[in-house]
Coordinates of C-alpha atoms and ligand atoms in Angstrom, one line a residue:
M1 CA -97.1 -90.3 38.8
T2 CA -98.1 -90.5 35.2
K3 CA -101.6 -91.4 34.2
N4 CA -100.6 -94.9 33.1
E5 CA -98.9 -95.6 36.4
I6 CA -102.0 -94.3 38.2
A7 CA -104.2 -96.6 36.0
D8 CA -102.0 -99.6 36.9
V9 CA -102.5 -98.7 40.6
L10 CA -106.2 -98.5 40.2
T11 CA -106.3 -101.9 38.4
E12 CA -104.2 -103.4 41.2
I13 CA -106.5 -102.0 43.8
A14 CA -109.5 -103.6 42.1
T15 CA -107.7 -107.0 42.0
L16 CA -106.7 -106.7 45.7
L17 CA -110.2 -105.7 46.7
E18 CA -111.6 -108.7 44.8
L19 CA -109.2 -111.0 46.5
K20 CA -110.5 -109.7 49.8
G21 CA -114.0 -110.4 48.8
E22 CA -115.1 -106.7 48.7
N23 CA -118.3 -105.5 47.3
P24 CA -118.3 -106.1 43.5
F25 CA -119.5 -102.6 42.8
K26 CA -116.6 -101.1 44.5
V27 CA -114.3 -103.4 42.6
R28 CA -115.9 -102.4 39.3
A29 CA -115.5 -98.7 40.1
Y30 CA -111.7 -99.0 40.2
Q31 CA -111.7 -101.0 37.0
T32 CA -113.9 -98.5 35.2
G33 CA -111.8 -95.7 36.7
A34 CA -108.6 -97.2 35.3
R35 CA -110.0 -97.5 31.8
A36 CA -111.4 -93.9 31.9
L37 CA -108.0 -92.7 32.9
E38 CA -106.3 -94.4 30.0
A39 CA -108.6 -92.5 27.6
I40 CA -107.5 -89.1 28.9
E41 CA -104.3 -87.4 27.7
E42 CA -101.5 -86.8 30.1
A43 CA -101.7 -83.0 29.9
E44 CA -105.4 -83.1 30.2
L45 CA -105.2 -85.0 33.4
G46 CA -102.8 -82.4 34.8
R47 CA -105.2 -79.6 33.8
L48 CA -108.3 -81.3 35.3
I49 CA -106.5 -81.8 38.6
A50 CA -105.2 -78.3 38.7
E51 CA -108.7 -76.9 38.0
E52 CA -110.3 -79.5 40.4
K53 CA -112.5 -80.7 37.6
L54 CA -111.6 -84.4 37.7
G55 CA -115.1 -85.2 39.0
T56 CA -116.7 -84.0 35.8
V57 CA -115.1 -87.0 33.9
K58 CA -117.5 -89.9 33.5
G59 CA -116.4 -92.8 35.6
F60 CA -114.7 -90.9 38.4
G61 CA -116.6 -90.8 41.7
E62 CA -115.6 -88.8 44.7
A63 CA -113.4 -91.5 46.2
L64 CA -111.5 -92.0 42.9
V65 CA -111.0 -88.2 42.3
Q66 CA -109.3 -88.0 45.7
K67 CA -107.1 -91.0 45.1
I68 CA -106.1 -90.1 41.6
T69 CA -105.2 -86.6 42.8
E70 CA -103.1 -88.0 45.7
L71 CA -101.3 -90.3 43.3
H72 CA -100.7 -87.7 40.7
T73 CA -99.4 -85.1 43.1
T74 CA -97.5 -87.2 45.7
G75 CA -96.8 -90.4 43.8
K76 CA -98.1 -92.4 46.8
L77 CA -101.4 -93.6 48.2
E78 CA -101.7 -94.7 51.8
F79 CA -104.9 -96.6 51.1
F80 CA -103.1 -98.7 48.5
E81 CA -100.0 -99.3 50.6
K82 CA -102.2 -100.5 53.5
L83 CA -104.3 -102.7 51.2
R84 CA -101.2 -104.3 49.7
T85 CA -99.6 -105.2 53.0
S86 CA -102.9 -106.7 54.2
I87 CA -102.8 -109.4 51.5
E88 CA -100.4 -112.2 51.1
P89 CA -98.4 -111.6 47.9
G90 CA -98.8 -115.2 46.9
L91 CA -102.5 -114.8 46.5
V92 CA -102.1 -112.4 43.6
D93 CA -99.9 -115.1 41.8
L94 CA -102.8 -117.6 42.2
L95 CA -104.9 -115.4 39.9
Q96 CA -102.7 -116.3 37.0
I97 CA -103.7 -119.9 37.1
P98 CA -106.5 -120.6 34.7
G99 CA -109.7 -121.6 36.4
L100 CA -108.9 -119.6 39.6
G101 CA -110.9 -116.5 40.3
P102 CA -111.0 -114.4 43.5
K103 CA -114.0 -116.5 44.9
K104 CA -112.3 -119.8 44.5
I105 CA -109.0 -118.4 45.9
Q106 CA -110.9 -117.2 49.0
V107 CA -112.3 -120.7 49.5
L108 CA -108.9 -122.3 49.1
K109 CA -107.5 -119.9 51.7
A110 CA -110.3 -120.2 54.2
K111 CA -110.6 -124.0 54.0
L112 CA -107.1 -125.2 53.2
G113 CA -104.9 -122.2 54.2
V114 CA -103.6 -122.0 50.6
T115 CA -101.9 -118.6 50.1
D116 CA -99.5 -119.3 47.3
I117 CA -98.8 -121.5 44.3
A118 CA -96.6 -123.9 46.2
A119 CA -99.3 -124.6 48.8
L120 CA -101.9 -125.0 46.1
T121 CA -99.7 -127.6 44.3
A122 CA -99.3 -129.5 47.6
A123 CA -103.1 -129.4 48.2
C124 CA -103.8 -130.6 44.7
L125 CA -101.3 -133.4 44.9
D126 CA -102.7 -134.9 48.1
G127 CA -106.3 -134.6 46.9
R128 CA -107.5 -131.9 49.4
V129 CA -108.7 -129.6 46.6
A130 CA -110.9 -132.2 45.0
A131 CA -112.6 -132.8 48.3
L132 CA -113.7 -129.2 48.6
D133 CA -117.3 -128.3 47.7
G134 CA -117.5 -126.8 44.3
F135 CA -114.1 -128.1 43.2
G136 CA -113.9 -131.8 42.5
E137 CA -111.5 -134.1 40.7
K138 CA -111.7 -132.4 37.3
T139 CA -111.0 -128.9 38.7
Q140 CA -108.1 -130.2 40.7
E141 CA -106.5 -131.8 37.6
K142 CA -107.1 -128.6 35.6
L143 CA -105.4 -126.5 38.3
L144 CA -102.4 -128.8 38.4
A145 CA -102.0 -128.7 34.6
G146 CA -102.3 -124.9 34.8
I147 CA -99.5 -124.7 37.4
K148 CA -97.3 -126.9 35.3
N149 CA -97.9 -124.9 32.2
R150 CA -97.2 -121.7 34.0
E151 CA -93.9 -123.1 35.1
A152 CA -93.0 -124.4 31.7
Y153 CA -94.0 -121.5 29.4
G154 CA -95.2 -118.5 31.4
K155 CA -92.3 -117.7 33.4
R156 CA -88.7 -116.7 33.4
H157 CA -85.8 -119.0 33.9
L158 CA -83.0 -119.0 36.4
W159 CA -79.8 -117.5 35.0
W160 CA -78.0 -120.8 35.9
D161 CA -80.4 -123.0 34.0
A162 CA -80.3 -120.7 31.0
A163 CA -76.5 -120.5 31.0
E164 CA -76.2 -124.3 31.1
I165 CA -78.4 -124.5 28.0
A166 CA -76.7 -121.6 26.3
E167 CA -73.0 -122.5 26.7
P168 CA -73.0 -125.7 24.6
I169 CA -75.0 -123.9 22.0
V170 CA -72.4 -121.1 21.7
A171 CA -69.7 -123.7 21.5
G172 CA -71.6 -125.6 18.8
L173 CA -72.2 -122.5 16.8
R174 CA -68.5 -121.6 17.0
A175 CA -67.6 -125.1 15.8
L176 CA -69.6 -124.7 12.5
P177 CA -67.2 -124.0 9.6
Q178 CA -69.5 -121.1 8.3
V179 CA -69.5 -119.3 11.7
R180 CA -67.0 -116.5 12.3
R181 CA -68.2 -115.1 15.6
A182 CA -70.9 -116.3 18.0
E183 CA -72.1 -115.0 21.3
A184 CA -75.1 -115.3 23.7
A185 CA -76.4 -111.8 24.2
G186 CA -79.5 -110.4 26.1
S187 CA -80.2 -110.7 29.8
L188 CA -78.0 -113.8 30.0
R189 CA -74.9 -111.8 29.0
R190 CA -75.9 -109.1 31.4
G191 CA -76.0 -111.6 34.2
M192 CA -79.6 -111.0 35.2
E193 CA -80.8 -113.3 38.0
T194 CA -83.5 -114.6 35.7
V195 CA -83.7 -114.8 31.9
G196 CA -86.8 -114.5 29.7
D197 CA -85.3 -115.9 26.6
L198 CA -81.9 -116.6 25.0
D199 CA -80.6 -114.3 22.3
F200 CA -77.8 -115.8 20.1
L201 CA -75.9 -113.7 17.7
V202 CA -73.8 -115.1 14.9
S203 CA -71.8 -113.7 12.0
A204 CA -71.3 -116.2 9.2
T205 CA -70.2 -116.6 5.7
E206 CA -73.2 -118.7 4.8
I207 CA -76.6 -118.6 6.6
A208 CA -78.6 -121.7 5.7
P209 CA -76.4 -124.3 7.3
V210 CA -76.3 -122.3 10.6
V211 CA -80.1 -122.0 10.8
A212 CA -80.4 -125.7 9.9
W213 CA -78.1 -126.7 12.7
F214 CA -79.8 -124.4 15.2
V215 CA -83.4 -125.7 14.6
A216 CA -82.1 -129.3 14.7
M217 CA -80.3 -129.0 18.0
P218 CA -80.9 -131.8 20.6
G219 CA -83.6 -130.7 23.1
V220 CA -85.5 -128.5 20.7
K221 CA -89.1 -129.2 21.2
E222 CA -90.6 -126.8 18.8
V223 CA -89.4 -124.4 16.0
T224 CA -91.5 -121.3 16.7
A225 CA -90.1 -119.2 13.8
Q226 CA -87.7 -119.6 10.9
G227 CA -86.7 -116.8 8.5
E228 CA -83.9 -115.9 6.2
T229 CA -81.6 -114.6 8.9
K230 CA -83.2 -115.7 12.0
A231 CA -84.9 -118.6 13.8
S232 CA -86.5 -119.2 17.2
V233 CA -86.9 -122.5 19.0
R234 CA -88.4 -123.7 22.3
F235 CA -86.7 -126.3 24.5
E236 CA -88.4 -128.9 26.8
S237 CA -88.1 -126.6 29.8
G238 CA -90.2 -124.0 27.9
L239 CA -87.1 -121.7 27.4
Q240 CA -87.1 -120.0 24.1
A241 CA -84.0 -119.1 22.1
D242 CA -83.7 -116.5 19.3
L243 CA -80.9 -116.8 16.7
R244 CA -79.9 -113.9 14.5
I245 CA -77.3 -114.0 11.8
V246 CA -75.5 -110.9 10.6
P247 CA -72.6 -110.0 8.3
D248 CA -69.4 -109.9 10.2
E249 CA -69.0 -106.1 9.9
Q250 CA -72.3 -105.6 11.7
F251 CA -71.5 -108.1 14.5
V252 CA -70.3 -105.7 17.1
F253 CA -73.2 -103.4 16.7
A254 CA -75.7 -106.2 16.7
L255 CA -74.0 -107.7 19.8
H256 CA -74.2 -104.4 21.6
H257 CA -77.8 -103.9 20.6
F258 CA -79.0 -107.4 21.5
T259 CA -77.1 -107.4 24.8
G260 CA -79.2 -104.4 25.9
S261 CA -80.6 -103.5 28.2
K262 CA -83.2 -101.5 26.3
D263 CA -82.7 -98.5 28.6
H264 CA -78.9 -98.7 28.1
N265 CA -79.5 -98.8 24.3
V266 CA -81.8 -95.8 24.4
Q267 CA -79.2 -93.8 26.3
M268 CA -76.4 -94.9 24.0
R269 CA -78.4 -93.8 21.0
Q270 CA -79.1 -90.4 22.6
R271 CA -75.4 -90.0 23.3
A272 CA -74.6 -90.8 19.7
L273 CA -77.2 -88.3 18.4
A274 CA -75.7 -85.6 20.6
R275 CA -72.5 -86.3 18.7
G276 CA -74.1 -86.1 15.3
L277 CA -74.1 -89.9 15.0
S278 CA -76.7 -92.5 14.6
L279 CA -76.2 -95.8 16.5
S280 CA -78.2 -98.9 15.6
E281 CA -77.9 -102.6 15.5
W282 CA -76.4 -102.1 12.0
G283 CA -73.7 -99.6 12.7
L284 CA -72.6 -96.2 13.8
V285 CA -72.9 -93.6 11.0
P286 CA -73.3 -89.8 10.6
A287 CA -76.8 -88.8 11.6
E288 CA -77.5 -86.3 8.8
G289 CA -78.7 -87.1 5.3
E290 CA -81.3 -89.1 3.5
G291 CA -82.0 -92.8 3.9
T292 CA -82.6 -95.2 6.8
A293 CA -80.0 -96.1 9.3
K294 CA -79.7 -99.5 7.6
E295 CA -79.0 -98.0 4.2
K296 CA -76.5 -95.7 5.6
A297 CA -74.7 -98.4 7.6
E298 CA -74.4 -100.4 4.4
N299 CA -73.0 -97.4 2.5
R300 CA -70.6 -96.2 5.2
K301 CA -69.5 -99.2 7.3
S302 CA -68.2 -98.3 10.7
E303 CA -64.9 -99.9 9.8
K304 CA -62.9 -98.5 12.7
V305 CA -65.0 -100.3 15.2
K306 CA -63.6 -103.8 15.6
D307 CA -65.1 -104.8 19.0
E308 CA -67.3 -103.4 21.7
S309 CA -64.4 -101.4 23.3
G310 CA -64.1 -99.7 19.9
L311 CA -67.8 -98.9 19.9
F312 CA -67.7 -97.4 23.4
A313 CA -64.5 -95.5 22.5
A314 CA -66.2 -94.0 19.4
L315 CA -68.6 -92.4 21.8
G316 CA -65.9 -91.2 24.2
L317 CA -66.6 -94.0 26.7
H318 CA -64.5 -96.6 28.6
F319 CA -65.7 -100.1 28.0
I320 CA -68.8 -100.9 30.0
P321 CA -69.0 -104.5 31.2
P322 CA -72.3 -106.1 30.1
E323 CA -73.4 -106.6 33.7
L324 CA -73.5 -102.9 34.2
R325 CA -75.6 -102.1 31.1
E326 CA -78.9 -101.4 32.8
G327 CA -79.2 -97.7 32.0
L328 CA -78.6 -96.9 35.7
G329 CA -75.8 -94.3 35.3
E330 CA -73.1 -96.5 33.8
I331 CA -72.7 -94.3 30.8
E332 CA -72.0 -91.2 32.9
A333 CA -69.6 -93.3 35.0
A334 CA -67.8 -94.6 31.9
E335 CA -67.4 -91.1 30.6
R336 CA -65.7 -90.0 33.8
A337 CA -63.6 -93.2 34.0
E338 CA -65.4 -94.0 37.2
L339 CA -66.6 -97.5 36.5
P340 CA -65.6 -100.0 39.3
R341 CA -63.1 -102.7 38.5
L342 CA -65.4 -105.6 39.0
V343 CA -64.6 -108.7 41.0
E344 CA -63.9 -111.8 38.9
L345 CA -64.4 -115.5 39.3
G346 CA -60.6 -116.0 39.4
D347 CA -60.4 -113.6 42.4
L348 CA -62.2 -116.0 44.7
R349 CA -60.1 -117.9 47.3
G350 CA -62.8 -119.6 49.3
A351 CA -66.3 -119.5 50.8
F352 CA -68.0 -119.8 54.1
H353 CA -71.5 -121.1 53.9
N354 CA -71.4 -124.8 53.0
H355 CA -73.1 -127.9 54.4
T356 CA -72.0 -131.6 54.9
T357 CA -73.7 -134.8 55.6
A358 CA -73.7 -133.8 59.3
S359 CA -76.8 -131.7 58.5
D360 CA -78.6 -131.7 55.2
G361 CA -75.6 -131.8 52.8
R362 CA -74.9 -134.8 50.6
N363 CA -71.1 -135.0 50.9
T364 CA -68.9 -135.5 53.9
L365 CA -66.5 -133.0 55.4
A366 CA -63.5 -134.7 53.7
E367 CA -65.3 -134.8 50.3
M368 CA -66.1 -131.1 50.5
A369 CA -62.5 -130.2 51.5
A370 CA -61.2 -132.3 48.6
A371 CA -63.5 -130.5 46.2
A372 CA -62.5 -127.1 47.5
E373 CA -58.9 -128.1 47.1
A374 CA -59.6 -129.2 43.5
L375 CA -61.0 -125.7 42.8
G376 CA -57.8 -124.2 44.1
W377 CA -59.4 -122.6 47.1
D378 CA -57.2 -121.6 50.1
Y379 CA -60.1 -122.1 52.6
L380 CA -63.5 -123.6 53.0
G381 CA -65.9 -122.7 55.7
I382 CA -68.2 -125.5 57.0
A383 CA -71.5 -124.1 58.3
D384 CA -74.0 -126.9 59.0
H385 CA -77.4 -126.1 60.4
S386 CA -78.0 -125.5 64.1
K387 CA -80.3 -127.5 66.4
S388 CA -83.6 -125.7 65.7
S389 CA -83.5 -126.7 62.1
F390 CA -84.4 -130.2 63.0
Q391 CA -85.9 -130.9 59.6
A392 CA -82.4 -130.3 58.2
K393 CA -80.8 -132.5 60.9
G394 CA -79.4 -129.5 62.7
L395 CA -76.5 -130.2 65.1
D396 CA -77.0 -130.1 68.8
E397 CA -74.1 -128.8 71.0
A398 CA -72.6 -132.3 71.3
R399 CA -72.6 -133.0 67.6
L400 CA -71.3 -129.6 66.8
A401 CA -68.4 -130.0 69.3
K402 CA -67.6 -133.3 67.6
Q403 CA -67.6 -131.7 64.2
V404 CA -65.4 -128.8 65.3
A405 CA -62.9 -131.4 66.7
E406 CA -63.0 -133.3 63.3
I407 CA -62.3 -130.1 61.4
R408 CA -59.4 -129.2 63.8
A409 CA -58.0 -132.7 63.3
L410 CA -58.4 -132.5 59.5
N411 CA -56.4 -129.3 59.4
A412 CA -53.7 -130.7 61.7
S413 CA -53.4 -133.8 59.4
Q414 CA -52.5 -131.5 56.5
K415 CA -54.3 -133.9 54.2
F416 CA -55.6 -131.0 52.1
K417 CA -54.0 -127.8 51.0
T418 CA -57.3 -126.1 51.7
H419 CA -57.8 -124.8 55.3
V420 CA -61.2 -125.6 56.7
F421 CA -62.9 -123.1 59.0
A422 CA -65.2 -124.5 61.6
G423 CA -68.5 -122.5 61.6
S424 CA -72.2 -122.9 61.8
E425 CA -75.3 -121.6 60.0
V426 CA -77.0 -120.7 63.2
D427 CA -80.8 -120.1 63.2
I428 CA -82.0 -116.7 64.0
L429 CA -84.9 -117.5 66.3
A430 CA -88.2 -115.7 65.9
D431 CA -87.2 -113.1 68.4
G432 CA -83.7 -112.5 67.0
R433 CA -81.8 -114.6 69.5
L434 CA -79.3 -117.1 68.2
D435 CA -79.8 -120.8 68.4
Y436 CA -76.7 -121.6 70.5
D437 CA -75.5 -120.1 73.8
D438 CA -72.5 -117.8 73.8
A439 CA -70.0 -120.4 75.0
T440 CA -70.9 -122.7 72.1
L441 CA -70.7 -119.9 69.6
A442 CA -67.3 -118.9 71.0
S443 CA -65.9 -122.4 70.1
L444 CA -66.4 -121.6 66.4
D445 CA -64.2 -119.7 63.9
Y446 CA -67.3 -117.8 62.6
V447 CA -71.1 -117.7 62.6
V448 CA -73.4 -117.4 59.6
A449 CA -76.7 -116.2 61.1
S450 CA -79.8 -117.1 59.0
V451 CA -83.6 -117.1 59.2
H452 CA -85.2 -120.5 58.4
N453 CA -88.6 -120.4 60.1
V454 CA -91.4 -118.0 60.8
L455 CA -90.7 -116.2 57.6
T456 CA -94.0 -114.4 57.5
Q457 CA -93.4 -111.8 60.2
D458 CA -94.5 -108.3 59.5
E459 CA -91.8 -105.9 58.3
A460 CA -91.0 -104.2 61.7
T461 CA -90.7 -107.6 63.5
M462 CA -88.5 -109.2 60.9
T463 CA -86.3 -106.1 60.7
A464 CA -85.8 -106.0 64.4
R465 CA -85.2 -109.7 64.4
L466 CA -82.3 -109.4 61.9
I467 CA -80.8 -106.4 63.6
R468 CA -80.8 -108.2 66.9
A469 CA -78.9 -111.0 65.3
I470 CA -76.5 -108.6 63.7
E471 CA -75.9 -107.0 67.1
H472 CA -74.8 -110.3 68.6
P473 CA -71.0 -110.1 69.0
R474 CA -70.5 -113.6 67.7
T475 CA -72.3 -113.0 64.4
T476 CA -69.8 -112.9 61.6
M477 CA -72.2 -112.7 58.7
L478 CA -75.9 -112.6 57.9
G479 CA -77.0 -115.5 55.6
H480 CA -79.6 -115.3 52.8
A481 CA -81.0 -112.1 54.2
T482 CA -84.4 -112.0 52.5
G483 CA -85.0 -115.7 52.2
R484 CA -86.3 -115.3 48.6
L485 CA -86.3 -118.2 46.2
L486 CA -86.3 -116.8 42.7
L487 CA -89.5 -117.7 40.7
R488 CA -90.7 -119.6 43.8
R489 CA -90.9 -117.6 47.0
E490 CA -91.1 -113.9 47.6
A491 CA -88.5 -112.2 49.8
S492 CA -89.6 -111.7 53.5
R493 CA -90.9 -108.4 54.3
V494 CA -87.9 -106.6 55.8
D495 CA -86.5 -103.1 55.8
L496 CA -83.2 -103.9 54.2
A497 CA -81.9 -100.3 54.4
K498 CA -82.0 -100.5 58.2
V499 CA -80.5 -104.0 58.2
I500 CA -77.6 -102.9 55.9
D501 CA -77.0 -99.8 58.1
A502 CA -76.8 -102.1 61.2
A503 CA -74.4 -104.5 59.4
I504 CA -72.1 -101.6 58.5
A505 CA -72.3 -100.2 62.0
H506 CA -71.4 -103.5 63.6
G507 CA -68.8 -104.7 61.0
V508 CA -71.0 -107.7 60.2
I509 CA -70.7 -109.1 56.7
I510 CA -73.8 -109.7 54.6
E511 CA -73.4 -112.8 52.5
L512 CA -74.2 -112.8 48.8
N513 CA -75.8 -116.2 48.7
A514 CA -74.7 -117.6 45.4
S515 CA -77.2 -120.4 45.2
P516 CA -78.8 -119.8 41.7
W517 CA -82.3 -119.6 43.1
R518 CA -81.4 -117.2 45.9
L519 CA -78.8 -114.6 44.7
D520 CA -79.6 -112.8 48.0
L521 CA -78.9 -109.9 48.5
D522 CA -80.1 -108.7 45.2
W523 CA -77.6 -106.9 42.9
R524 CA -79.7 -103.7 43.1
L525 CA -79.0 -103.5 46.8
W526 CA -75.3 -104.1 46.4
R527 CA -75.2 -101.2 44.0
K528 CA -76.5 -99.0 46.8
S529 CA -74.3 -100.4 49.6
A530 CA -71.0 -101.3 48.1
G531 CA -69.6 -97.8 48.4
R532 CA -70.7 -97.5 52.0
G533 CA -68.4 -100.0 53.6
L534 CA -70.6 -103.0 53.6
L535 CA -68.4 -106.2 53.4
C536 CA -69.6 -109.0 51.2
A537 CA -68.9 -112.8 51.3
I538 CA -69.8 -114.8 48.2
N539 CA -71.1 -118.1 49.5
P540 CA -72.4 -121.0 47.4
D541 CA -74.5 -122.5 50.3
A542 CA -73.3 -125.8 48.8
H543 CA -75.1 -128.9 49.9
E544 CA -72.9 -131.1 47.8
I545 CA -69.5 -130.8 46.1
D546 CA -71.1 -129.8 42.8
G547 CA -72.8 -126.9 44.6
L548 CA -69.5 -125.1 45.1
R549 CA -69.5 -124.2 41.5
H550 CA -72.5 -121.9 42.2
V551 CA -70.1 -119.2 43.2
R552 CA -70.1 -118.3 39.6
A553 CA -73.7 -117.2 39.8
G554 CA -72.6 -115.2 42.9
I555 CA -69.8 -113.5 40.9
N556 CA -72.4 -112.5 38.3
T557 CA -74.6 -110.9 40.9
A558 CA -71.6 -109.2 42.6
R559 CA -70.5 -107.8 39.3
K560 CA -74.0 -106.6 38.5
G561 CA -73.9 -105.0 41.9
G562 CA -70.7 -103.1 41.1
L563 CA -68.6 -104.9 43.7
Q564 CA -64.8 -104.8 43.5
R565 CA -62.5 -107.4 44.8
E566 CA -61.6 -105.6 47.9
Q567 CA -65.2 -105.5 49.0
V568 CA -65.6 -109.3 48.9
L569 CA -64.0 -111.0 51.9
T570 CA -63.9 -114.4 50.0
T571 CA -61.3 -112.9 47.6
W572 CA -58.9 -112.2 50.5
P573 CA -55.9 -114.4 51.2
L574 CA -56.1 -116.9 54.1
V575 CA -53.8 -114.9 56.4
R576 CA -55.9 -111.8 56.1
V577 CA -59.2 -113.6 56.6
R578 CA -57.8 -115.3 59.7
A579 CA -56.6 -112.0 61.1
W580 CA -60.0 -110.4 60.4
L581 CA -61.9 -113.2 62.1
A582 CA -59.5 -113.2 65.0
A583 CA -60.0 -109.5 65.5
R584 CA -63.8 -109.9 65.5
G585 CA -63.6 -112.9 67.9
A586 CA -61.6 -110.8 70.3
Q587 CA -64.5 -108.4 70.7
P588 CA -65.9 -108.5 74.2
P589 CA -69.5 -109.8 74.4
A590 CA -72.0 -107.0 74.7
Ligands
DGT1 P1 -85.3 -111.0 28.8 O1 -85.2 -111.9 27.6 O2 -86.7 -110.6 29.1 O3 -84.6 -111.7 30.0 O4 -84.5 -109.7 28.6 P2 -83.5 -109.2 27.4 O5 -82.8 -108.0 27.8 O6 -82.7 -110.4 26.9 O7 -84.6 -108.7 26.3 P3 -85.0 -109.3 24.9 O8 -84.7 -110.7 24.7 O9 -86.4 -108.9 24.7 O10 -84.1 -108.4 23.9 C1 -82.7 -108.5 23.8 C2 -82.1 -107.2 23.7 O11 -82.5 -106.6 22.5 C3 -82.6 -106.2 24.8 O12 -81.9 -106.3 26.0 C4 -82.3 -104.9 24.1 C5 -82.6 -105.2 22.7 N1 -84.0 -104.7 22.4 C6 -85.1 -105.4 22.4 N2 -86.2 -104.7 22.1 C7 -85.7 -103.4 22.1 C8 -86.3 -102.1 21.9 O13 -87.5 -102.0 21.7 N3 -85.5 -101.0 21.8 C9 -84.2 -101.1 22.0 N4 -83.4 -100.0 22.0 N5 -83.6 -102.3 22.2 C10 -84.3 -103.4 22.3
CA2 CA1 -83.6 -112.3 26.1
CA3 CA1 -85.3 -112.2 22.8
ZN4 ZN1 -79.7 -121.5 55.1

């Protein structure tokens, strides 16, 4: 580990110890240690450790010397790992709220059981915080305001929400007579699950009218910057948007630069340099000679490069889709022509995890089927909640049997071109058993097995629970595997590598839950698993007809995860899906 990484660990240890109410001197020792470490040079640290002289540095006691040495040489620290798992992750988030220090957080936890921001919000809203000794009405109000602010300004935004704001802006920019090309770049274009800010890029014949239009858009709450070729605004939601305007001959280079990611850009520049070229947001020019990159680009415009494909080709690369530009080996793959052919929205033919008014959905079976038909889907799976999810009106055996009969009748009536599969989103009980008996499960076309309660089990228990569900012969797919809610709730503690191994071994699908606040499994895990035979189903988890559209967010994540059409069951035609389900259903019970 580098010294800065070690310093970060020490700082985090101090915070965690503070949250645990540890001795303040001990806390201070870690804080001081982190600062002392920052002041040392990297090479110096290596030398001090090699010569066992770390203890001579002011600020490093015996305990710190041992821990820094362990981190530096092994990259790990057992003490830290243990400490981290002993504290609810939500408590650390609470520290970001103005007015809340470790002491107050401990009181909130002890008296009200508050361990995350959602629980604190609830406790403030029903007045329980004001009633605590040392808090009061004023503090409660201040905390609520702090939470609201954090939501509005401090945090990132769901890809879906950002895209809904960005799309009309791109259309509006393109409609301006002065605009030649306009694109939304940045993390939005890369399909990241959350977006920090929007980055619009425009080439135009005249700049002023474009800037004037941008800062006067509906929904703009504040103009945070306005210059000659750029402007920044903030919307009601707190989302910021940057606009940059460039001459048309620079557009491709600027688009590539502002799409990022930063790591991808750095690697592309290094690649250019290795070829005697200098790549920048202004152009691609020979690296030798006097002058800045900007001056050179203006003198020697990279005229042959008309679009991003041309830019990649100029560096001996196949086109890299924006979703893959994370600096994680995509350039090497593009050089060897080994990039996957990514799944596309138009490849989808249906989805399996959808709810109706029978449980907590807002549209009826017939409405959902009609909406799926309107999308051109060949099939729609209905998977309402099972009986243990009583808060979501989960179906008992009798209601489930009635729904299955309705679905069979609907298919027989041929009212819709879309075939409806009768399934269920069956709760995985705390011990890994499923919520219906085998006979009931056998009456279904498929089973989505999901965790909805007791989310806070330790890692080993949760992992065993999911694997037991995967091993059940009636389980077709695992639903929202980690239970995370982006920007709201952390993933459960679970060893996903083991879960994925079990799914592959048992031929069980893991869903890519396309709900914009889930996107679970994460794209980083799909990158690791796609080539290993793990089958994916992109499921919108729709609770109303409009929710079916969320598959688009799922496609984003699938593409980022490097998934190809073949690896996604929901791109398969109906006959093939039916045959696959039938083959699984024929498996004898264990
Ligand atoms: P975000 O907004 O946090 O979701 O992430 P991005 O990727 O949209 O980042 P942003 O908005 O700060 O910048 C947009 C792109 O501009 C970024 O993906 C790559 C490029 N960029 C920004 N800063 C740097 C930098 O320091 N070096 C390089 N090479 N590129 C940068
Ligand atoms: Ca951005
Ligand atoms: Ca930005
Ligand atoms: Zn669910």
